[in-house]
PDB file of C-alpha atoms in Angstrom:
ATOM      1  CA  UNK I   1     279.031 195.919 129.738  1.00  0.00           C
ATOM      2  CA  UNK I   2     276.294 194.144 127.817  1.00  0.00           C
ATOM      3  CA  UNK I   3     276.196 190.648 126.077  1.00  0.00           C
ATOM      4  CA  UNK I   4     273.109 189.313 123.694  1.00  0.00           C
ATOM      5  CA  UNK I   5     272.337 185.940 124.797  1.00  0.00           C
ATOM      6  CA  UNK I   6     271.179 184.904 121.269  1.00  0.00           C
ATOM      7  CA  UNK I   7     269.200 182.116 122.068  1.00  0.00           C
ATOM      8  CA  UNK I   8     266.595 180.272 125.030  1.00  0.00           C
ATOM      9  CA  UNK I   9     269.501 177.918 125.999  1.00  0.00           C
ATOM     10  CA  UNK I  10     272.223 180.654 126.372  1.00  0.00           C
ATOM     11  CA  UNK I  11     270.111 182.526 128.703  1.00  0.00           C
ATOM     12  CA  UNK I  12     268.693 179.970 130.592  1.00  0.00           C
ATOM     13  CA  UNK I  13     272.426 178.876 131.396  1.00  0.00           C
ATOM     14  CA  UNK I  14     273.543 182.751 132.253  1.00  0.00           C
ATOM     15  CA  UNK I  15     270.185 183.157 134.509  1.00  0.00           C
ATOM     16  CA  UNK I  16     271.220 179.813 135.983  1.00  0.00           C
ATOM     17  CA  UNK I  17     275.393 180.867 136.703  1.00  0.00           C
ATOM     18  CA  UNK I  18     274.549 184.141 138.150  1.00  0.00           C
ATOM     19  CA  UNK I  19     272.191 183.281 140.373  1.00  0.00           C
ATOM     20  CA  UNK I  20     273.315 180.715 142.096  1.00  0.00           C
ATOM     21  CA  UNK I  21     276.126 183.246 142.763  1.00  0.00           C
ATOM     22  CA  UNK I  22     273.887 185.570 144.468  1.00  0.00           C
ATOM     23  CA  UNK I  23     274.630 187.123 147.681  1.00  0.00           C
ATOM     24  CA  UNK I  24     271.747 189.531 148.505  1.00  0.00           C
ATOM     25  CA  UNK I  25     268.973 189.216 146.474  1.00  0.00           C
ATOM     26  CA  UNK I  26     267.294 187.853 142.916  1.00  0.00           C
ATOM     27  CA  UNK I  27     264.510 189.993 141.826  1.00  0.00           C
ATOM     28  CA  UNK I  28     262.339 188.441 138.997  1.00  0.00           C
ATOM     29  CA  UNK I  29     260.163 190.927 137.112  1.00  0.00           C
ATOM     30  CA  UNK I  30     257.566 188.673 135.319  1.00  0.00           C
ATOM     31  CA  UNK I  31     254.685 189.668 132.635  1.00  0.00           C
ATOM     32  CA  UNK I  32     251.828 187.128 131.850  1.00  0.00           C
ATOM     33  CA  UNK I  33     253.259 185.485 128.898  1.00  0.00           C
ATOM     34  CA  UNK I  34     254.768 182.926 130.157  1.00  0.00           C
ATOM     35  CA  UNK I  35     258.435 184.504 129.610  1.00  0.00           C
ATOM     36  CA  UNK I  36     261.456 182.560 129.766  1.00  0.00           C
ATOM     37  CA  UNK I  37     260.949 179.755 132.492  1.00  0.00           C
ATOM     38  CA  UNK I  38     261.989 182.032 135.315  1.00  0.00           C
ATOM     39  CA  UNK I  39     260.629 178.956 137.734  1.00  0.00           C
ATOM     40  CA  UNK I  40     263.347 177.094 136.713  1.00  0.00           C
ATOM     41  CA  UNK I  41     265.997 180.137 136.780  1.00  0.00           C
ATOM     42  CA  UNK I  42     264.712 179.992 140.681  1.00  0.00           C
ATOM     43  CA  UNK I  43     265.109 176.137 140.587  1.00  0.00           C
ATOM     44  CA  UNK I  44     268.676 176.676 139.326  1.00  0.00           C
ATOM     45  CA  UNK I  45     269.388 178.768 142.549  1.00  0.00           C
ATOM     46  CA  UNK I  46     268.945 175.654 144.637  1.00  0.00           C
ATOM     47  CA  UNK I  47     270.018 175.885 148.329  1.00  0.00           C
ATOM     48  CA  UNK I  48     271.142 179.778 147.967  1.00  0.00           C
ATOM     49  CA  UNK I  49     266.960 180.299 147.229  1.00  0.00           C
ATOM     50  CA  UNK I  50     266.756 180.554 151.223  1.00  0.00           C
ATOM     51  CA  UNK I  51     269.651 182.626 151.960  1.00  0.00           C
ATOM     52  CA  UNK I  52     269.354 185.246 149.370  1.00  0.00           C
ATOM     53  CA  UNK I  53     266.025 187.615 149.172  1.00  0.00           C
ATOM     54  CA  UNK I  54     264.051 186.512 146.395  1.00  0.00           C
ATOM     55  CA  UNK I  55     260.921 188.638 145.471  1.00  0.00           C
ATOM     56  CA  UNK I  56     258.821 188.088 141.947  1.00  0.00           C
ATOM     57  CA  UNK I  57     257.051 190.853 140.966  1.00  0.00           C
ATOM     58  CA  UNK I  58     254.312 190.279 137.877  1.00  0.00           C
ATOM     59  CA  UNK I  59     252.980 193.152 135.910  1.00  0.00           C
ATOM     60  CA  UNK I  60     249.421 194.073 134.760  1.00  0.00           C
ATOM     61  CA  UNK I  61     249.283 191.577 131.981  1.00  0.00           C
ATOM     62  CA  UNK I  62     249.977 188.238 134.412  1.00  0.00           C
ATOM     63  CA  UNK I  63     246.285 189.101 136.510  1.00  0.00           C
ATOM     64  CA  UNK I  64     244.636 187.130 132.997  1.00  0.00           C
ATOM     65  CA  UNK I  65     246.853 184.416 132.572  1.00  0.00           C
ATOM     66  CA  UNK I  66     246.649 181.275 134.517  1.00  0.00           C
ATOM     67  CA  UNK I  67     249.963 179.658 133.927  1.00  0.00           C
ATOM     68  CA  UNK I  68     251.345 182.764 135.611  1.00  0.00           C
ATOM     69  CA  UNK I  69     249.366 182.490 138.739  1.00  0.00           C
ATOM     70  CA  UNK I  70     250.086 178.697 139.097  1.00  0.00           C
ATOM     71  CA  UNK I  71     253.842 179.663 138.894  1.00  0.00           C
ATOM     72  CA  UNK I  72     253.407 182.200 141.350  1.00  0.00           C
ATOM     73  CA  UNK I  73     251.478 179.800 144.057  1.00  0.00           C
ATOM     74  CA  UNK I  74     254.595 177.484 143.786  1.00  0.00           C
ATOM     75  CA  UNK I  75     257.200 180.367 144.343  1.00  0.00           C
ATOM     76  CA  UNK I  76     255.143 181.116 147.461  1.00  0.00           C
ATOM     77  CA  UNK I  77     255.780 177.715 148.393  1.00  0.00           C
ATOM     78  CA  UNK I  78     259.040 178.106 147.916  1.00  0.00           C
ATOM     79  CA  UNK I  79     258.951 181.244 150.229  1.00  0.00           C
ATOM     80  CA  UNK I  80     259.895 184.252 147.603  1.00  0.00           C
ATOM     81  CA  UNK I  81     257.762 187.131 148.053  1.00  0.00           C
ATOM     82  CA  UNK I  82     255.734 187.909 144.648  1.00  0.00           C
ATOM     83  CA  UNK I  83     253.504 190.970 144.358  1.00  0.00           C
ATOM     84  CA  UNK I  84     251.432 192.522 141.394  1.00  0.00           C
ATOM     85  CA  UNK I  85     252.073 195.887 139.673  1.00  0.00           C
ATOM     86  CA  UNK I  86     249.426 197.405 137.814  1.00  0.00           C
ATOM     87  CA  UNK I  87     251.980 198.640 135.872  1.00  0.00           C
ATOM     88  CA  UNK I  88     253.923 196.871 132.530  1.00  0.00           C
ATOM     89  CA  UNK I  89     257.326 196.569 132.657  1.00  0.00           C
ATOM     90  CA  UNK I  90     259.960 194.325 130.368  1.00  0.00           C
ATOM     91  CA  UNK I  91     260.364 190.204 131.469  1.00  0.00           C
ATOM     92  CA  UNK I  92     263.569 190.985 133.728  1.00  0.00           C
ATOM     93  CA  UNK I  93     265.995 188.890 136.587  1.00  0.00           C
ATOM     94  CA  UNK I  94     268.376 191.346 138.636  1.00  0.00           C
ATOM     95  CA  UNK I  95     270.737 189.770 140.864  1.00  0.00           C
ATOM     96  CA  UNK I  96     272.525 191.596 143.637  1.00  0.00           C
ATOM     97  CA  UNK I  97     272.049 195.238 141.507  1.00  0.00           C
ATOM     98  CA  UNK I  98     275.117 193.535 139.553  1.00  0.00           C
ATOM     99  CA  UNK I  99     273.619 191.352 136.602  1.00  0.00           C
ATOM    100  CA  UNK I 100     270.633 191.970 134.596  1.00  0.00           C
ATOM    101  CA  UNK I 101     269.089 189.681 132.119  1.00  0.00           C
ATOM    102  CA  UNK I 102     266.306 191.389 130.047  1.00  0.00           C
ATOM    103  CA  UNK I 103     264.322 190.369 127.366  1.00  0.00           C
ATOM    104  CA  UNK I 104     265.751 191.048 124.058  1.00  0.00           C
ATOM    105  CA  UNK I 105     262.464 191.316 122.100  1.00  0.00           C
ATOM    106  CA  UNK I 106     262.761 194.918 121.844  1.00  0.00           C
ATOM    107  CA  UNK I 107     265.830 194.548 119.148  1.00  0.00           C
ATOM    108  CA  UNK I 108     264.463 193.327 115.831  1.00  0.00           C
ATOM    109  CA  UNK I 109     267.105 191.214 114.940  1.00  0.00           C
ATOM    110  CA  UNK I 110     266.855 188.965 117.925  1.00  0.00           C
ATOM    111  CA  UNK I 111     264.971 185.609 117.781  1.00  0.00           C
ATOM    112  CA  UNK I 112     262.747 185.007 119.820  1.00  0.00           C
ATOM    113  CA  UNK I 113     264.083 184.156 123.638  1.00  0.00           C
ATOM    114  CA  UNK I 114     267.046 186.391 123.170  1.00  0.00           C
ATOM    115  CA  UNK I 115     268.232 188.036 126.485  1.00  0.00           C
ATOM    116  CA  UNK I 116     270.720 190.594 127.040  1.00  0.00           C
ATOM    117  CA  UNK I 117     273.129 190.160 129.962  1.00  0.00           C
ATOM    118  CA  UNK I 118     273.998 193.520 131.514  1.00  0.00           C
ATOM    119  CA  UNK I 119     276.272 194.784 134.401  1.00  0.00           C
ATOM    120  CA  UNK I 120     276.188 198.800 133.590  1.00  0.00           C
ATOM    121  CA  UNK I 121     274.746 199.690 136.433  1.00  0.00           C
ATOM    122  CA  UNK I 122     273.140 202.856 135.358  1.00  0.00           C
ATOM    123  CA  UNK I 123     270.907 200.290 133.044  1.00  0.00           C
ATOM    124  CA  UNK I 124     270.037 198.091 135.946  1.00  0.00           C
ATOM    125  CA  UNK I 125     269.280 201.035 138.353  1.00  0.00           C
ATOM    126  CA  UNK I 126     266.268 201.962 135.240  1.00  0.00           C
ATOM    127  CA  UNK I 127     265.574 198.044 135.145  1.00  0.00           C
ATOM    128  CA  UNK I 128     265.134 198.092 139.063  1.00  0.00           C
ATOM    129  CA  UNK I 129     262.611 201.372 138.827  1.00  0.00           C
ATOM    130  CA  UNK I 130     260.916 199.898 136.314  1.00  0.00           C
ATOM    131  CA  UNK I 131     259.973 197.336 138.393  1.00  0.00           C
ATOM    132  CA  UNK I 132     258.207 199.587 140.529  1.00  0.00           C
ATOM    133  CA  UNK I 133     260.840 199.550 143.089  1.00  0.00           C
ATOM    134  CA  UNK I 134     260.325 196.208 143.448  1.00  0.00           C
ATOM    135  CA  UNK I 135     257.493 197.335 145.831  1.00  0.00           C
ATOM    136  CA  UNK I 136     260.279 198.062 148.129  1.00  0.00           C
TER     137      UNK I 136
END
């Protein structure tokens, strides 16, 4: 199943219900653009944050851009593990291998903070490997 999250305040609030639902782990695949306040996605996981594994992985573009590595000193504060990839990858949050939220930019007609929700989980299996594995 997949569901376009037309605009920043839909998928804020999606990011915000499935995570806090998390049981395993929330895995927050970042470029250096600032994407889609996934700081406050993480803030919106509240106590859950230290019982679920929570790793933020950035990719090539993030080693240039400042705001990116002041967000990723605070989620080390916050204890979630956050690693570099030299390689790109699309602005992504999967949750449990059950929900993934993915930039919609790709899609012309989407404006611009559009997200799709998907649960096929042949999509977020290529989502996950995209990631690099999540440098698992």
């Amino acid at each position: 199943m997949s569901e376009l999250l037309p605009t920043h305040r839909e998928a804020l609030t999606r990011a915000g219900e499935i995570t806090v639902l998390a049981q395993q782990e929330v895995l927050l695949g970042q470029s250096g653009t600032g994407w889609f306040d996934l700081d406050a996605s993480v803030g919106l996981l509240g106590e859950s944050a230290e019982s679920v594994e929570t790793k933020s992985l950035y990719d090539a573009s993030a080693y240039d851009h400042l705001m990116d590595q002041g967000r990723a000193d605070g989620f080390v504060g916050r204890g979630v593990q956050v690693s570099l990839s030299g390689t790109r990858f699309p602005p992504m949050i999967i949750v449990d291998s059950q929900h993934l939220l993915i930039d919609a930019a790709a899609t012309a007609s989407t404006s611009s903070g559009a997200q799709w929700h998907i649960t096929d989980p042949g999509t977020i299996g290529w989502a996950f490997l995209r990631g690099a594995g999540w440098m698992t």
